[in-house]
Structure formats: structure tokens, C-alpha cells
XYZ file of C-alpha atoms in Angstrom:
766
model
C 0.035 0.035 -0.020
C 1.456 3.437 -1.071
C 1.570 6.311 1.255
C -0.486 8.614 -0.808
C -0.785 7.773 -4.427
C -3.709 5.672 -5.807
C -5.116 4.605 -9.329
C -7.778 7.064 -9.066
C -5.207 9.973 -8.356
C -3.613 8.926 -11.788
C -7.102 9.580 -13.304
C -7.100 13.207 -11.671
C -3.640 13.948 -12.892
C -4.642 13.054 -16.534
C -7.860 15.275 -16.177
C -5.787 18.091 -14.879
C -3.250 17.597 -17.893
C -6.189 17.774 -20.342
C -7.458 21.113 -18.398
C -4.036 22.781 -18.950
C -3.959 21.860 -22.598
C -6.951 24.203 -23.194
C -9.100 21.431 -24.684
C -11.828 22.021 -22.023
C -14.275 24.768 -23.372
C -15.478 27.510 -21.174
C -19.014 25.932 -20.723
C -17.406 22.843 -19.089
C -14.858 24.549 -17.124
C -16.806 25.099 -13.893
C -18.176 21.458 -13.880
C -14.621 20.052 -14.539
C -12.910 22.342 -11.940
C -15.686 21.377 -9.390
C -15.123 17.833 -9.810
C -11.489 18.189 -9.503
C -11.090 20.535 -6.576
C -13.880 18.260 -4.582
C -11.509 15.296 -4.986
C -8.413 17.136 -4.735
C -8.883 19.313 -1.483
C -8.866 17.467 1.858
C -12.173 16.740 3.286
C -13.606 18.917 6.160
C -14.927 16.277 8.525
C -16.937 19.073 10.359
C -18.693 20.268 7.229
C -19.389 16.830 5.811
C -21.150 14.952 8.689
C -24.388 15.479 7.162
C -23.490 14.246 3.774
C -21.475 11.233 4.332
C -23.474 8.190 5.358
C -22.210 5.857 8.186
C -22.404 2.852 6.305
C -20.475 3.873 3.175
C -17.178 1.965 2.422
C -16.212 4.126 -0.508
C -12.952 6.076 0.128
C -11.747 6.516 -3.562
C -13.919 6.971 -6.713
C -13.977 4.620 -9.703
C -13.575 5.334 -13.485
C -17.304 5.543 -13.768
C -17.369 8.723 -11.752
C -14.863 10.339 -14.193
C -17.185 9.280 -17.111
C -20.100 10.792 -15.429
C -18.400 14.007 -14.843
C -16.932 14.331 -18.235
C -19.122 12.563 -20.911
C -21.704 15.391 -21.075
C -19.257 17.962 -21.990
C -18.054 18.659 -25.523
C -14.222 19.241 -25.839
C -12.299 21.821 -27.956
C -11.755 19.089 -30.414
C -14.649 18.717 -32.869
C -16.583 15.425 -32.456
C -14.852 14.514 -29.190
C -16.132 14.778 -25.624
C -13.891 15.446 -22.664
C -14.315 11.923 -21.634
C -13.003 10.783 -25.216
C -9.940 12.715 -24.554
C -9.509 11.611 -21.011
C -10.016 7.975 -22.073
C -7.228 8.449 -24.807
C -4.888 9.950 -22.160
C -5.342 7.039 -19.772
C -4.819 4.398 -22.404
C -1.536 6.071 -23.675
C -0.150 5.094 -20.348
C 0.553 1.506 -21.713
C 3.514 0.250 -19.572
C 5.229 1.150 -16.317
C 7.960 2.771 -18.491
C 5.256 5.108 -19.824
C 3.924 5.721 -16.323
C 7.307 7.201 -15.349
C 7.341 9.265 -18.387
C 3.902 10.614 -17.583
C 4.983 11.512 -14.058
C 8.266 13.181 -15.457
C 6.083 15.211 -17.680
C 4.024 16.606 -15.008
C 6.723 19.395 -14.337
C 5.697 21.047 -17.502
C 2.143 21.600 -15.984
C 3.695 23.855 -13.114
C 4.827 27.439 -13.549
C 8.505 27.963 -13.289
C 10.013 29.730 -10.455
C 12.075 33.046 -11.305
C 15.180 31.090 -10.492
C 14.362 28.151 -12.912
C 13.288 30.318 -15.862
C 17.065 31.503 -16.890
C 17.940 27.890 -16.826
C 15.126 26.810 -19.215
C 16.221 29.422 -21.548
C 19.909 28.206 -21.465
C 18.787 24.606 -22.099
C 16.503 25.757 -24.875
C 13.292 24.487 -23.237
C 10.368 26.364 -24.730
C 7.178 26.575 -23.003
C 3.950 25.582 -25.232
C 2.110 28.858 -25.799
C -1.190 26.699 -25.898
C -0.667 25.101 -22.392
C -2.086 26.630 -19.216
C 0.355 26.649 -16.397
C -0.748 25.979 -12.799
C 0.507 28.221 -9.938
C 2.653 26.290 -7.598
C 0.659 27.163 -4.582
C -2.820 26.725 -6.122
C -4.707 23.667 -5.009
C -4.253 21.825 -8.490
C -0.573 22.871 -8.521
C 0.058 21.617 -4.912
C -1.752 18.333 -6.006
C 0.456 17.793 -8.874
C 3.681 18.643 -7.078
C 2.860 16.321 -4.284
C 1.779 13.368 -6.537
C 5.115 13.783 -8.564
C 7.217 13.855 -5.202
C 5.367 10.807 -3.787
C 5.992 8.910 -7.105
C 9.558 9.645 -6.848
C 9.752 8.468 -3.342
C 8.079 5.040 -4.250
C 9.952 1.952 -3.771
C 9.905 -0.493 -6.792
C 7.304 -3.043 -5.429
C 5.116 -0.179 -4.353
C 5.465 1.263 -7.951
C 4.673 -2.202 -9.401
C 1.599 -2.555 -7.129
C 0.252 0.941 -8.202
C 0.709 0.110 -11.980
C -1.333 -3.056 -11.495
C -3.793 -1.313 -9.587
C -4.025 1.420 -12.311
C -4.599 -1.500 -15.005
C -7.540 -2.892 -12.692
C -8.861 0.575 -12.517
C -8.802 1.431 -16.131
C -10.016 -2.103 -17.374
C -13.924 -1.219 -17.241
C -13.312 0.998 -20.193
C -11.452 -1.694 -22.407
C -14.502 -2.155 -24.538
C -15.096 1.586 -25.202
C -11.482 2.035 -26.159
C -11.662 -1.079 -28.451
C -14.653 0.539 -30.387
C -12.516 3.631 -30.975
C -9.380 1.484 -31.804
C -10.467 -1.920 -33.305
C -6.793 -2.975 -33.519
C -6.404 -3.007 -29.849
C -5.816 -6.628 -28.368
C -6.292 -8.103 -25.068
C -2.659 -7.585 -23.997
C -2.512 -3.978 -25.195
C -2.792 -2.766 -21.566
C 1.156 -3.341 -21.484
C 3.033 -2.901 -24.473
C 5.800 -5.116 -23.215
C 3.494 -8.042 -23.536
C 2.707 -7.143 -27.008
C 6.458 -6.454 -28.001
C 7.348 -9.832 -26.727
C 4.211 -11.441 -28.226
C 3.042 -12.877 -24.924
C -0.504 -13.895 -24.079
C -2.591 -13.872 -21.031
C -1.933 -17.716 -20.580
C 1.825 -17.308 -20.623
C 3.562 -18.104 -17.393
C 5.497 -14.680 -17.305
C 2.156 -12.943 -17.847
C 0.513 -15.073 -15.071
C 3.440 -14.189 -12.651
C 3.065 -10.532 -13.113
C -0.572 -9.988 -13.726
C -2.120 -13.095 -11.992
C -3.712 -10.818 -9.356
C -5.895 -8.785 -11.610
C -8.913 -11.175 -11.104
C -8.365 -11.165 -7.255
C -11.095 -9.086 -5.464
C -8.350 -7.992 -3.158
C -6.668 -5.891 -6.054
C -9.787 -3.614 -5.825
C -8.984 -2.796 -2.399
C -5.407 -1.824 -3.241
C -6.865 1.458 -4.921
C -6.484 3.058 -1.437
C -3.388 4.755 0.118
C -2.204 4.756 3.671
C -3.551 8.329 3.853
C -6.972 7.421 2.657
C -7.152 4.689 5.467
C -6.113 7.308 7.954
C -8.538 9.791 6.898
C -11.280 7.274 6.960
C -10.318 6.084 10.468
C -10.159 9.667 11.665
C -13.688 10.397 10.238
C -14.862 7.175 12.110
C -13.451 8.340 15.401
C -14.935 11.771 15.016
C -18.298 10.233 14.072
C -18.277 7.621 16.987
C -17.148 10.252 19.491
C -19.557 13.027 18.360
C -22.678 10.709 17.742
C -21.914 8.296 20.465
C -22.694 5.016 18.376
C -20.750 1.977 17.075
C -19.072 1.594 13.659
C -21.396 -0.129 11.162
C -20.625 -3.847 10.473
C -20.136 -3.008 6.600
C -17.667 -0.359 7.686
C -15.751 -2.413 10.144
C -15.120 -5.265 7.497
C -13.974 -2.607 4.914
C -11.527 -0.868 7.151
C -10.096 -4.388 8.322
C -9.726 -5.418 4.698
C -7.893 -2.001 3.863
C -5.505 -2.379 7.017
C -4.773 -5.885 6.106
C -3.440 -4.969 2.687
C -0.962 -2.691 3.994
C 2.421 -3.658 5.566
C 2.087 -1.079 8.537
C -1.098 -0.856 10.744
C -2.188 2.610 11.552
C -1.988 3.288 15.205
C -5.231 5.106 14.993
C -7.016 1.578 14.177
C -6.377 0.429 17.733
C -8.317 3.595 19.037
C -11.147 2.675 16.538
C -11.316 -0.735 17.914
C -11.215 0.570 21.499
C -14.255 2.817 20.690
C -16.042 0.058 19.036
C -15.348 -2.537 21.812
C -16.367 0.113 24.541
C -19.795 0.602 22.910
C -20.319 -3.137 22.524
C -19.717 -3.641 26.282
C -16.380 -5.630 25.833
C -14.480 -4.323 28.750
C -11.326 -6.492 28.328
C -10.960 -5.762 24.392
C -11.659 -2.099 24.975
C -9.045 -1.973 27.754
C -6.521 -3.902 25.708
C -6.950 -1.612 22.659
C -6.763 1.615 24.492
C -3.459 0.582 25.976
C -2.220 -0.519 22.726
C -3.054 2.777 21.153
C -1.659 4.897 23.749
C 1.508 2.731 23.847
C 2.093 3.788 20.245
C 1.294 7.512 20.742
C 3.460 7.666 23.992
C 6.320 6.285 21.951
C 5.890 9.030 19.225
C 4.780 11.841 21.192
C 6.145 11.424 24.709
C 3.868 12.556 27.578
C 2.010 15.177 25.483
C -1.060 13.032 25.087
C -0.676 11.238 28.499
C -3.804 13.172 29.950
C -5.971 11.896 27.152
C -5.140 8.349 28.005
C -6.058 8.711 31.435
C -9.270 10.521 30.405
C -10.324 7.740 28.171
C -9.445 5.315 30.861
C -11.593 7.172 33.480
C -14.703 7.308 31.245
C -14.206 3.542 30.377
C -14.056 2.626 33.922
C -17.173 4.610 34.708
C -19.213 3.216 31.930
C -18.444 -0.431 33.259
C -19.258 0.279 36.781
C -15.745 0.629 38.117
C -16.465 4.118 39.867
C -13.696 4.159 42.371
C -11.177 3.644 39.686
C -12.698 6.152 37.406
C -12.464 8.749 40.005
C -8.775 8.127 40.670
C -7.994 8.078 36.910
C -9.918 11.305 36.406
C -8.013 13.011 39.298
C -4.835 11.882 37.757
C -6.088 13.346 34.576
C -6.646 16.741 36.042
C -3.280 16.713 37.533
C -1.504 15.845 34.373
C -3.674 18.369 32.187
C -2.717 21.154 34.741
C 0.861 19.994 34.618
C 0.844 20.246 30.742
C -1.134 23.337 30.625
C -3.761 21.725 28.499
C -6.667 23.684 29.425
C -9.163 22.023 27.030
C -8.622 18.585 28.664
C -8.554 20.218 32.181
C -11.938 21.943 31.821
C -13.533 18.986 30.181
C -12.350 16.782 32.978
C -13.685 19.022 35.776
C -16.995 19.141 33.889
C -17.024 15.188 33.675
C -16.298 15.152 37.365
C -19.055 17.394 38.353
C -21.518 15.584 36.202
C -20.266 12.209 37.637
C -20.656 13.687 41.075
C -24.321 14.440 40.398
C -24.929 10.678 39.166
C -22.754 9.132 41.868
C -22.481 11.385 44.872
C -21.176 8.779 47.256
C -17.973 8.513 45.231
C -17.036 12.029 45.359
C -17.667 12.942 48.982
C -13.959 12.956 49.770
C -13.390 15.229 46.780
C -15.980 17.671 47.955
C -14.448 17.635 51.494
C -10.984 18.612 49.882
C -12.558 21.332 47.999
C -11.528 20.323 44.365
C -14.877 21.288 42.991
C -16.474 23.255 45.745
C -20.308 23.570 45.912
C -22.422 22.760 42.746
C -22.874 26.582 42.074
C -19.301 27.385 42.434
C -18.193 24.484 40.194
C -20.598 25.654 37.423
C -19.561 29.182 37.787
C -15.872 28.211 37.424
C -16.684 25.996 34.391
C -18.665 28.884 32.543
C -15.767 31.234 33.125
C -12.963 28.829 31.953
C -15.124 27.704 29.004
C -15.734 31.372 27.963
C -12.019 32.053 28.357
C -10.888 29.012 26.120
C -13.806 29.672 23.457
C -15.060 26.047 24.473
C -18.690 26.805 23.326
C -19.911 23.357 23.794
C -18.666 23.110 27.321
C -20.192 26.622 27.966
C -23.570 25.496 26.518
C -23.490 22.335 28.616
C -22.593 24.196 31.922
C -25.695 26.502 31.164
C -27.816 23.511 30.672
C -26.432 21.943 33.975
C -27.266 25.003 35.820
C -30.798 24.945 34.679
C -30.951 21.509 35.594
C -29.391 22.249 39.108
C -32.130 25.067 39.591
C -34.843 22.699 38.727
C -33.498 19.940 40.820
C -33.317 22.263 43.796
C -36.662 23.759 43.316
C -35.262 27.252 42.596
C -36.631 29.994 40.296
C -38.115 28.592 37.100
C -37.421 32.010 35.516
C -33.957 31.606 36.126
C -33.662 28.076 34.654
C -35.668 29.343 31.499
C -32.860 32.142 31.356
C -30.138 29.524 31.333
C -31.813 27.453 28.739
C -32.339 30.434 26.441
C -28.648 31.512 26.807
C -27.774 27.769 25.873
C -30.014 28.114 22.850
C -28.540 31.392 21.699
C -25.068 29.880 22.075
C -25.931 26.840 20.119
C -27.424 28.773 17.256
C -24.621 31.484 16.996
C -21.623 29.165 17.590
C -23.263 26.246 15.881
C -23.006 23.731 18.835
C -25.015 21.221 17.135
C -24.240 18.430 19.793
C -25.864 20.462 22.561
C -29.198 21.126 21.067
C -30.527 17.592 22.061
C -29.715 18.177 25.667
C -31.134 21.698 25.505
C -34.477 20.508 24.137
C -34.627 17.552 26.596
C -34.407 19.881 29.489
C -36.795 22.354 27.955
C -39.292 19.500 27.460
C -38.843 18.428 31.160
C -39.389 21.957 32.247
C -42.600 22.111 30.205
C -43.541 18.806 31.843
C -43.186 20.201 35.360
C -45.257 23.064 34.577
C -47.971 20.832 33.298
C -47.930 22.007 29.733
C -47.787 18.570 28.108
C -48.472 19.986 24.496
C -45.353 21.989 24.699
C -43.186 19.175 26.212
C -44.367 16.942 23.367
C -43.719 19.634 20.775
C -40.045 20.041 22.154
C -39.523 16.432 21.581
C -41.035 16.253 18.034
C -39.099 19.501 16.978
C -35.677 17.790 18.027
C -36.699 14.485 16.171
C -37.726 16.277 12.925
C -35.214 18.931 12.788
C -32.079 18.184 14.857
C -31.785 14.433 15.362
C -29.631 13.770 12.231
C -26.606 16.010 13.519
C -27.170 15.216 17.307
C -25.746 12.307 19.389
C -27.616 9.034 19.227
C -28.074 9.241 23.046
C -30.226 12.356 22.856
C -32.435 10.730 20.132
C -32.987 7.684 22.163
C -34.009 9.682 25.324
C -36.390 11.835 23.428
C -38.069 8.753 21.810
C -38.464 7.255 25.209
C -39.760 10.336 26.664
C -42.217 10.807 24.196
C -43.351 7.164 24.451
C -44.187 7.903 28.151
C -46.107 10.904 27.053
C -48.151 8.790 24.699
C -48.546 6.026 27.404
C -49.935 8.502 30.083
C -52.499 9.458 27.485
C -53.673 5.807 27.099
C -52.089 5.409 23.673
C -50.101 2.125 24.463
C -49.823 0.892 21.055
C -48.482 4.121 19.822
C -45.986 4.399 22.764
C -44.671 0.949 21.704
C -44.471 2.016 17.925
C -42.536 5.016 19.305
C -40.165 2.883 21.098
C -39.653 0.667 18.070
C -38.399 3.537 16.036
C -34.939 3.149 17.500
C -33.098 1.435 14.855
C -31.134 -1.835 15.216
C -27.663 -0.217 14.505
C -28.288 2.006 17.521
C -29.180 -0.998 19.693
C -25.719 -2.505 18.920
C -24.300 -0.133 21.518
C -24.745 -1.616 25.031
C -25.548 1.476 27.030
C -28.286 2.420 24.637
C -29.729 -1.212 24.662
C -29.811 -1.102 28.460
C -31.651 2.295 28.598
C -34.138 1.296 25.787
C -34.740 -2.005 27.352
C -35.308 -0.546 30.869
C -37.817 2.074 29.483
C -39.598 -0.517 27.593
C -39.681 -2.707 30.640
C -41.286 0.159 32.564
C -43.881 0.574 30.008
C -44.766 -3.041 30.048
C -44.820 -3.250 33.839
C -47.240 -0.215 34.025
C -49.318 -1.770 31.419
C -49.390 -5.233 33.518
C -50.328 -3.254 36.632
C -53.179 -1.485 35.010
C -54.438 -4.958 33.654
C -54.029 -6.312 37.227
C -51.788 -9.034 35.793
C -49.406 -8.826 38.973
C -47.628 -12.051 38.209
C -46.324 -10.571 34.829
C -45.533 -7.415 36.707
C -43.303 -9.222 39.092
C -41.605 -10.955 36.203
C -40.711 -7.713 34.526
C -39.662 -6.129 37.921
C -37.064 -8.936 38.405
C -35.733 -8.000 34.836
C -35.637 -4.456 35.604
C -33.579 -5.032 38.883
C -30.936 -6.961 36.833
C -28.750 -4.265 35.257
C -26.672 -2.421 38.092
C -25.480 0.595 36.032
C -29.050 2.248 35.382
C -29.524 5.961 35.856
C -31.079 7.410 38.879
C -34.354 8.291 37.073
C -34.716 4.692 36.039
C -33.941 3.307 39.378
C -36.463 5.523 40.925
C -39.268 4.736 38.314
C -38.531 1.050 39.001
C -38.882 1.494 42.688
C -42.101 3.429 42.464
C -43.604 0.820 40.373
C -42.549 -1.985 42.839
C -44.275 -0.002 45.661
C -47.498 0.260 43.234
C -47.279 -3.552 42.828
C -47.090 -4.045 46.649
C -50.000 -1.765 47.269
C -52.137 -3.537 44.597
C -51.268 -6.683 46.532
C -52.363 -5.113 49.878
C -48.967 -5.516 51.206
C -48.868 -2.021 52.763
C -46.254 -2.735 55.354
C -43.822 -4.015 52.550
C -44.531 -1.005 50.366
C -44.036 1.274 53.270
C -40.455 -0.454 53.939
C -39.525 -0.020 50.320
C -40.574 3.646 50.335
C -38.678 4.503 53.527
C -35.514 2.906 52.051
C -35.801 4.909 48.962
C -36.459 8.091 50.855
C -33.410 7.615 53.122
C -31.187 7.008 50.096
C -32.596 10.095 48.225
C -32.088 12.341 51.266
C -28.544 11.204 51.596
C -27.753 11.945 47.894
C -29.718 15.337 47.938
C -31.676 14.217 44.809
C -34.275 15.960 42.812
C -36.896 17.749 44.772
C -39.549 16.198 42.517
C -38.590 12.630 43.512
C -38.931 13.611 47.208
C -42.344 15.214 46.705
C -43.461 12.133 44.928
C -42.540 9.903 47.617
C -44.275 12.142 50.160
C -47.478 12.063 48.096
C -47.029 8.454 47.686
C -46.758 7.816 51.442
C -49.998 9.709 51.880
C -51.644 7.555 49.394
C -50.458 4.253 51.064
C -51.968 5.697 54.437
C -55.217 6.296 52.493
C -55.252 2.652 51.000
C -54.438 1.368 54.348
C -57.579 2.997 55.865
C -55.710 5.580 58.109
C -55.713 8.605 55.869
C -55.388 11.089 58.663
C -51.851 9.718 59.387
C -50.827 11.077 56.069
C -52.242 14.556 56.360
C -49.086 16.456 57.394
C -47.000 14.540 54.687
C -49.496 15.582 52.007
C -49.581 19.168 53.049
C -45.732 19.183 53.069
C -45.705 17.666 49.613
C -48.191 20.321 48.108
C -46.180 23.061 49.807
C -42.883 21.945 48.324
C -44.624 21.471 45.018
C -46.243 24.779 44.959
C -42.785 26.572 46.017
C -41.028 24.709 43.283
C -43.881 25.303 40.589
C -44.018 21.492 39.921
C -47.576 21.500 39.193
C -48.452 17.946 38.293
C -47.025 16.859 41.711
C -48.799 19.816 43.177
C -52.203 18.498 41.817
C -51.385 14.771 42.734
C -50.562 16.265 46.434
C -53.817 18.333 46.410
C -55.601 14.952 45.627
C -54.106 13.295 48.637
C -54.912 16.188 50.936
C -58.470 16.025 49.642
C -58.588 12.247 50.368
C -57.696 13.237 54.098
C -60.553 15.831 54.043
C -63.135 13.611 52.733
C -62.159 11.162 55.602
C -62.633 14.116 58.128
C -66.065 14.974 56.500
C -64.652 18.279 55.234
C -66.343 17.481 51.825
C -67.001 21.112 50.806
C -63.245 22.270 51.262
C -62.215 18.908 49.199
C -64.734 19.734 46.341
C -63.616 23.417 46.106
C -59.912 22.282 45.997
C -60.456 19.638 43.417
C -62.664 21.791 41.240
C -60.211 24.477 41.058
C -57.381 22.327 39.677
C -59.470 20.051 37.435
C -59.014 22.232 34.394
C -55.236 22.052 34.659
C -55.307 18.308 35.487
C -57.197 17.648 32.343
C -54.938 19.890 30.410
C -52.022 17.868 31.602
C -53.316 14.768 29.630
C -52.412 12.185 32.386
C -55.160 9.579 32.559
C -54.095 8.184 35.589
C -53.974 11.541 37.589
C -57.321 12.664 35.948
C -58.949 9.390 37.138
C -57.715 9.752 40.691
C -58.922 13.418 40.797
C -62.368 12.568 39.473
C -62.577 9.867 41.987
C -61.788 12.067 44.856
C -64.133 14.661 43.604
C -66.919 11.986 43.335
C -66.379 11.007 46.972
C -66.475 14.740 47.974
C -69.816 15.268 46.109
C -71.100 12.057 47.736
C -70.204 13.224 51.211
C -72.027 16.549 50.482
C -75.043 14.624 49.459
C -74.911 12.721 52.641
C -74.933 15.823 54.536
C -78.018 17.213 52.728
C -81.528 16.383 53.904
C -83.264 13.343 52.109
C -85.258 14.286 49.198
C -83.723 17.808 49.116
C -82.701 19.467 45.830
C -79.014 19.849 47.046
C -78.960 16.201 47.590
C -80.083 15.282 43.924
C -77.602 17.938 42.657
C -74.694 16.370 44.577
C -75.457 12.912 43.515
C -75.775 13.984 39.929
C -72.315 15.392 40.328
C -71.100 12.479 41.979
C -72.140 10.208 39.050
C -70.825 12.569 36.516
C -67.423 12.513 38.238
C -67.564 8.604 38.470
C -68.378 8.485 34.806
C -65.467 10.643 34.010
C -63.034 8.824 36.159
C -64.345 5.502 34.600
C -63.648 7.096 31.191
C -60.042 7.935 32.072
C -59.419 4.350 33.647
C -60.772 2.971 30.468
C -58.214 4.812 28.439
C -55.372 3.338 30.266
C -57.225 0.062 30.878
C -56.905 0.227 34.622
C -58.940 -2.840 35.719
C -58.916 -2.047 39.370
C -60.015 1.594 38.800
C -62.823 0.799 36.436
C -64.096 -1.888 39.027
C -63.924 0.633 41.763
C -65.802 3.223 39.879
C -68.605 0.572 38.897
C -68.835 -0.356 42.485
C -69.364 3.219 43.494
C -71.882 3.700 40.786
C -73.903 0.608 41.803
C -73.982 1.947 45.406
C -75.375 5.290 44.246
C -78.021 3.683 41.971
C -78.953 1.634 44.959
C -79.168 4.439 47.371
C -81.394 6.289 44.657
C -83.889 3.381 44.817
C -83.046 2.169 41.127
C -82.224 -1.542 41.345
C -82.168 -2.064 37.688
C -79.361 0.317 37.088
C -77.592 -0.974 40.141
C -77.727 -4.622 38.795
C -76.460 -3.234 35.493
C -73.486 -1.561 37.028
C -72.906 -4.765 39.034
C -73.050 -6.865 35.836
C -70.587 -4.545 34.233
C -68.313 -4.793 37.212
C -68.295 -8.607 36.786
C -67.813 -8.497 32.942
C -64.633 -6.199 33.557
C -63.370 -8.668 35.963
C -64.024 -11.514 33.803
C -62.629 -9.914 30.604
C -59.263 -9.038 32.675
C -59.234 -12.594 33.847
C -59.452 -14.116 30.394
C -56.613 -11.862 29.135
C -54.094 -13.231 31.758
């Protein structure tokens, strides 16, 4: 494998030679130059992300690409196209000796320096007046000079390999060349064979050109530089998008690397990234050491901090958190020693986010004051990112600030301000990889404010407009979140369809597979709980407990569903033990205020289900107060429902009804069927209590009973959307009781029959 030259570059040189001979008319100048420049200039990886598919295995272009670019353009010679002249130029190179002559003649395409011009006059060398000369510093001139230099530096066996590659590259046009030159024979690709009257079956021909039929010869049409560029692109793509290398590309790169005598050190880093994403710890660890062994050998300790940085991230992803913290602290020390501000700022940012996810591993660091408080750490990171013009880090720090404000229950306006600043930075500085995180936090904020339509639109906007240039992780998170929004509306089939939009290529990455599987398991467990299939729900719960490296949010959601399962089994002591254990852990970790409010409300509901609602009154009031202060409106409405349940048990029906009626419009706007069903159920209890306090036969009693029936019907409809069997049966039982009290046994029996039908249908589905 040559270092730079390939057969396709021979074609470019031939086309450049035609261009300088002034045979390309003015109408074809721009298309021909565009084709040349697009293939001569180095590829800008940042500008080409959206245009290069991940599964492409094409590094160089074929002779058909030359034909498509030139066959439509008429040349300056009558009756001939530019393709005809290019074909003639390529087939005139009919031996290895002619190839050397062709490269020697490339000097005539370059403009002479002032020092060389007097020598040409003395030697009697005249410039062709019809030939256009290329500037030595122009893109085409630089390309020609480098090709000539690289050809001069070629060893003999590399030159022979290039010649064979050129013969293979040119071979598809042999029939076209024969049509224009009928006297051309099968061995005319090499005049030496014709001069010595050798055929393709002769032993000498077989020894020299026997590999032409081998498919591996096609792969030799790449240079070491092409392989390195492809590896650099794959590393950039894998780091930016966060996914694995496609299988087709893996095989292509392996075939290319095997054809060369030397293995690019970057190939070890590509293998490290691919093994890391695949969940193969031993292979990724081995390839990481192998790559940085080569790097340290060539660049001393300049890149030592990046080896430690990769090692720390690798340890963290595979659950070795103590080792990850130790490696990251060493990374910070080494980066500070080498004055590498980019690596230092990134390491501090990573350590901050790691501390938020695993606070128990950074307690000692916090005590030593390496990071300070959360606000101090973010302020420091923002200042350093702005100084170093690290816009991606600055955008991430602003989003982390917004997330911290939401987690602590601070000002929503300040959180919005941080998100808007991040959005402005993403647009003005073209920070494409931070758009997904920005819109995800924006969607979460709208969800906390109870504006489900805006939360849904934020996710849809990201998927429609920004998903292509954003990390795959953001796309997976957005799809899972939108699936949960669909599920809470009762659209289970649509939610599963949305989850299945994650393609198989993405699921080849272990971390994304675990996250996607856990979210799918949560959806199915909720579904089983609604259908009262507690055995299946227990089976899904066991599977959800399997992975040990799930995020805090997923662990919290799993525990909440476990508590729900225990409550449905009437195991209230067990549910309370799990809840208290989770509350203790969340308090130690200073977790999100929404999670603490959720546990308080759930505790009040367990007391209500256990028949002692008054015991949860103070907890429910505290949850409502915290939710109101933090502006987490869905949690506030849920807490208000828990408070109203206590008020109903204390016969304060009028206060409970007024509270519930004040929040019902916003509850319905939130589009959470479970929350709406609970709220209507509490409202029905309040109206039923008011009816009981009214005199028998009074108009007020009839009005309250009518309102109670209406609320029961609404609650039944909401439970029907999510197919909550227990909720539907409870509403039918309440309705049958009201009908019986109204003295209408027929409707009461109908409600009882419907109750039994729901039970039977649910049992048949199990």
C-alpha cells in the first residue's frame, strides 16, 4: 500500500493535464474544476457530517465517476467529448515505463520559479504557448507537485503494485477503447507483452498480472493516507454521535488495513471505541493501552492526560466508579501540569456530572474542595469555557445550571434564562451536539409546569429537525420520553410503536440497549399493573432489577412501580418499607426535589389505601407546599388529591370539592389519564359526602348525587383509556352503590353486571 498515490489519483492527474491543454471549453470549465477540486482538496470532516452516510465503504472513486463527470461536456476538438480525450490519455499510459514518463512530464504543468526560468532559456526549453500553467501554490498545482514527489519516493514493489492497480482501475473502459481503436488486443494494456508476443496464458504474464482477477486487488486502490482519513472520520463520528461503527464499515476498514504492511495506530483507537460501545471491557481496555503505547512512543507524554481521560470514562461506563474517580483526578493533575486547558476543563466538567450521578464516590473530593459547591463548580466551568472559547462546554454548563435550579426547586425564570442562553449559544456558535440536551431539559421543564403539549412539541421538533446531527443518546432519550407521554394518554400501541423507532444499528451499543430495554420494561410493567396482571408485573420487575448501572431516574421509576405492585397486593407494610428505604437514600444523595415530593404523596396515598388517611395529612400538606414553591404543578395536583382524600375522611367535603374543582381544568390539560381518574374519584367522594350531609329528598342532595355520578363516569372513562381494571371496577362499584341508594335496582344490577364483566374480561386476558 502506497503512502499517498492511488490509481484514481492517476485519473485526476490525467484530467488536470487535459485542463491545462486548453481543450476544455469555457462552458465545461466550472463543472470540470468542481469535480477536480472536490476530489483534490482535503475533506472537512466538520462540514461533511450530514452528507457522508455511516455505512459507506467508498474511500476512492471509480472510473465510472470520471465518465459521469466528463461525458456530457464537449471538448475543444470537434466530435470529441472530454471523456473521449480523457480515455485516450489514460490508455496512452500503456506500460510501467510510460507511467514514469507521464509523471516526469508533470513538471511541464507547473509554472516555473524565477530561478528556474533562466536555466530553461539556457537549455533551450520552450514553453508550449497553448498550455495553461498551474501556480505552484494553487490547489491543483500543490496536488500535482505532491503526486510527483510521492511517485519519486516510491519503492519499486510499491510502484509495481500501483501499476497493477491502475490497470485494474482502467479495465472497465477496455470495450469503449476497442470501439474507437479496433486494432487493440487483449494484451494492449501493457506494450511489453505485445512486443514480446506474450498472451494472457503465458507463465510470465501469469506471474506479473495473475492478481488482476483477485478481488483484493480492488482494495489496493487506497493509500495509507486514505485509510488514516477514514479512521479519523470514524473516530470523529463515533465520539460525536456516540454510536458504534457499522458492520459494513468495520469489514471494509479491516480489509484495507490488512492490505498494508504497517497498521495505523489510530485503528487501535477505533477498535477501542467499538469494543467500548459493544460492552466488551477486556478488548476495549487492551486496545486503549495498545493505542496510547504507540502514541506515547511517538509523542512522549504530551497526550498522556487523554489516555487517562479515556481510561476514566471507560471505568465509569463499566461500573468501576472508584477507579474512574482516581483516573480522572490524575487526568486533572496531568492536564494542569501540561497546561492543557481544554482537557482540564472537560475533566472538571465530567467530574461534576459524575458527582451528580454518583455522589457517594466524590464525597472525599468535595471535602477537599476540589470542586466546591455545585454553584461554584458551574460558575468556574462557565468562566473557563468562555476564556478558552469552548462553546460546547459553556452550553453544557448553562444546561447543567438550569438542571440544578430545577432539581433544587429554585426559580423557574432563572432556569428558563439559562436554557435560552444555551439555545442562543447553540445557534450563534453552531454547537449542534448540545441541541438535544437543551431541548430535552426544555421538554422536562414544560412537563413540570403541566404543559404537556409544549413538552411533546419540544421532543417532536428535535426529532424532526435536529436528530440527524445530534448524538444518538439524545435521540434515544427523546423517543423514550415521547413514548411515556403517549402512554400516560392511554395510547399504549402508539407508545410501543414510538419505542420501536430506535433502529437496530443504535441498539448495537450496550448502554443504549440497556436504557431502551429498561424504559420498555417500565412501560410493560405499568401496562401489567393496569391490567391487574400482578404475576407478569413481578416478572418484569425482576428483569428491571438486573442491570446495576441504570441511571438514577430509571432506578427511581422502577422502585415507584414496585411500591405500586405491593399496594395492589395489599402489602402495605412492605410498600412502606421500600418507600422509607428509597426516601433515606434520596435524602443522603440530595436528589431531585420532584422525587422527594413524589415519595411524600405516595406515602399519603398508602396511608389512605390502608384505611388511616389522617396519618398522611401532614405529609400530603408538606408535599403540596414544596410542589407549589418549586412550581412542579403535576406533583402539586397529585398532592392536592392526597390532601382532599384526608379531608374527605374528616368529613370536610365542601373544602375538598372546592380544592379539586379549582385544579381540574389544569389536570385535564396535563393529559395524564391516571392523575385525571384519581382526581375525579376524589371529587366524586366529596360530592357523595355533600349529598350525605344534605336532607333526604332535598334538591341539593339530588344535585350532589348527579355531580358524583358525573365525576364517577369521567373517572371511569379515564381509567378505560389506560385500561386500569382496578380503577374501572372501583368506579362501577361506587356507581352501583349510588344507584342502589337512589332506589333504582335495575341500574344498580346493570352496574354490578358490568363490574363482573370487567373482572371476567381481565381474567381472560391473563
